[in-house]
């Protein structure tokens, strides 16, 4: 899924005092956001969640989503 970074997003970060934005290969930056990034000298940093997690198995958190419709509710509760 693509992550869209807008001018509004960048301006919010600036107001919070943040001077760096982490992006990955799925990040899309609008032209207006790029202008603000250049003007305010915001640093773009590449974030690769796969390479960041290598060797950090003890720090990883696994998330399992369990869903069902109304007919599987009891089975889902047992599984949880």
CSV table of C-alpha atoms in Angstrom, one decimal:
chain,number,residue,atom,x,y,z
A,1,UNK,CA,0.0,0.0,0.0
A,2,UNK,CA,1.3,3.4,-0.9
A,3,UNK,CA,1.8,6.1,1.7
A,4,UNK,CA,1.0,9.6,0.6
A,5,UNK,CA,2.9,12.4,2.3
A,6,UNK,CA,1.2,15.8,1.7
A,7,UNK,CA,2.2,19.4,2.4
A,8,UNK,CA,-0.1,19.3,5.4
A,9,UNK,CA,1.6,16.3,6.8
A,10,UNK,CA,5.0,18.0,6.5
A,11,UNK,CA,3.8,21.2,8.1
A,12,UNK,CA,2.4,19.3,11.1
A,13,UNK,CA,5.8,17.6,11.6
A,14,UNK,CA,7.6,21.0,11.4
A,15,UNK,CA,5.2,22.4,14.1
A,16,UNK,CA,6.2,19.4,16.3
A,17,UNK,CA,9.9,20.2,15.8
A,18,UNK,CA,10.6,17.2,13.7
A,19,UNK,CA,13.3,17.7,11.1
A,20,UNK,CA,13.4,14.2,9.5
A,21,UNK,CA,10.9,12.1,7.7
A,22,UNK,CA,11.3,8.3,7.3
A,23,UNK,CA,10.1,7.0,3.9
A,24,UNK,CA,10.2,3.6,2.2
A,25,UNK,CA,9.8,2.5,-1.4
A,26,UNK,CA,6.0,2.8,-1.1
A,27,UNK,CA,6.0,6.5,-0.1
A,28,UNK,CA,4.6,9.1,-2.4
A,29,UNK,CA,5.4,12.8,-1.8
A,30,UNK,CA,3.3,15.4,-3.3
A,31,UNK,CA,5.0,18.3,-5.2
A,32,UNK,CA,3.8,20.8,-2.6
A,33,UNK,CA,5.2,18.6,0.2
A,34,UNK,CA,8.6,18.4,-1.7
A,35,UNK,CA,8.7,22.2,-1.9
A,36,UNK,CA,8.2,22.5,1.9
A,37,UNK,CA,10.8,19.7,2.5
A,38,UNK,CA,13.4,21.6,0.5
A,39,UNK,CA,12.5,25.0,1.9
A,40,UNK,CA,12.6,23.8,5.5
A,41,UNK,CA,15.7,21.6,5.0
A,42,UNK,CA,13.8,18.5,6.2
A,43,UNK,CA,15.9,15.3,5.9
A,44,UNK,CA,14.4,12.3,4.2
A,45,UNK,CA,15.6,9.0,5.6
A,46,UNK,CA,15.1,5.6,3.9
A,47,UNK,CA,13.3,3.1,6.1
A,48,UNK,CA,13.3,-0.6,5.2
A,49,UNK,CA,11.4,-2.5,7.9
A,50,UNK,CA,12.8,-5.9,6.6
A,51,UNK,CA,16.5,-5.0,6.9
A,52,UNK,CA,15.9,-3.0,10.1
A,53,UNK,CA,14.5,-6.1,11.8
A,54,UNK,CA,17.2,-8.6,10.7
A,55,UNK,CA,19.1,-9.7,13.8
A,56,UNK,CA,16.5,-8.1,16.2
A,57,UNK,CA,14.2,-11.1,16.6
A,58,UNK,CA,14.0,-10.4,20.3
A,59,UNK,CA,12.6,-7.0,19.6
A,60,UNK,CA,10.0,-8.1,17.0
A,61,UNK,CA,6.3,-8.0,17.8
A,62,UNK,CA,4.1,-10.4,15.9
A,63,UNK,CA,0.5,-9.3,15.2
A,64,UNK,CA,-2.1,-11.8,14.3
A,65,UNK,CA,-5.5,-10.6,13.2
A,66,UNK,CA,-8.5,-12.9,13.7
A,67,UNK,CA,-11.8,-12.1,12.2
A,68,UNK,CA,-15.1,-13.8,11.4
A,69,UNK,CA,-18.7,-13.2,10.6
A,70,UNK,CA,-21.4,-13.8,13.1
A,71,UNK,CA,-21.5,-17.5,12.4
A,72,UNK,CA,-17.9,-18.0,13.4
A,73,UNK,CA,-17.9,-15.7,16.5
A,74,UNK,CA,-17.9,-18.6,19.0
A,75,UNK,CA,-15.0,-20.4,17.2
A,76,UNK,CA,-13.1,-17.1,17.0
A,77,UNK,CA,-13.4,-16.5,20.8
A,78,UNK,CA,-12.2,-20.0,21.5
A,79,UNK,CA,-9.2,-19.5,19.2
A,80,UNK,CA,-8.3,-16.2,20.8
